[in-house]
Amino acid sequence: MAKAQNTFESTPTAAFPDFTKFDFTKIQADFGKWFGDYSNAFTNGKSLFDVDSVVAAQKKNFEVLTAANQAAFEGVKAVAQRQAEIARKAVEEFSKVAKELATPTSAEEKLVKQAEITKAGFEQAVSNLREITDLVQKSGEEVADLIQGRFVAQIDEVKAAIAKAAKK
């Protein structure tokens, strides 16, 4: 009788690293070499960086991020509202068109009417697409302008802080 094979027996297990072979003194020395120069950023117990300005800059960053999120939300909201209006109007138009096409007329008149309806529907769809695209683009530009303005201001603040620290 054949022995049933257990799938767990044939599955290889992951090997854990042998930490006894690591040279932690080398790692500590490398860490000191990489980050030791940062001790020069402090002289006489004082930082070369003005902590208050860093905190103020981060506060401004947070304010701009909040404003950008609000602008993006307002943009999405405007697009959603406009899409809902477009959908409502489309349903109303469809009801009107269905009634018009249900009235008894000749086949030629129905074809002409269908062509007119198709043309008007296509033109309206393109117009709606352009309008929605403009809303999305306007919202995106507003968000990008907020972030870009803060980024440029942040760079100027860093340059000023470096110049101030160099004078000390």
Short mmCIF file of C-alpha atoms in Angstrom, two decimals, residues 78-96 124-125 128-129 131-132:
data_model
loop_
_atom_site.label_atom_id
_atom_site.label_comp_id
_atom_site.label_asym_id
_atom_site.label_seq_id
_atom_site.Cartn_x
_atom_site.Cartn_y
_atom_site.Cartn_z
CA ALA A 78 -18.65 70.47 -9.30
CA VAL A 79 -18.00 67.76 -11.88
CA ALA A 80 -20.35 65.32 -10.14
CA GLN A 81 -23.10 67.94 -9.91
CA ARG A 82 -22.74 68.85 -13.57
CA GLN A 83 -22.77 65.19 -14.61
CA ALA A 84 -25.97 64.70 -12.62
CA GLU A 85 -27.54 67.70 -14.37
CA ILE A 86 -26.45 66.33 -17.75
CA ALA A 87 -27.91 62.91 -16.94
CA ARG A 88 -31.22 64.45 -15.79
CA LYS A 89 -31.45 66.54 -18.95
CA ALA A 90 -30.60 63.49 -21.10
CA VAL A 91 -33.46 61.50 -19.55
CA GLU A 92 -35.87 64.40 -20.18
CA GLU A 93 -34.69 64.70 -23.78
CA PHE A 94 -35.02 60.95 -24.31
CA SER A 95 -38.63 61.03 -23.09
CA LYS A 96 -39.40 63.93 -25.43
CA GLN A 124 -24.76 67.98 -27.12
CA ALA A 125 -22.52 65.09 -26.03
CA ASN A 128 -20.99 68.29 -22.42
CA LEU A 129 -17.63 66.55 -22.74
CA GLU A 131 -17.64 71.41 -20.35
CA ILE A 132 -16.69 68.55 -18.02
#
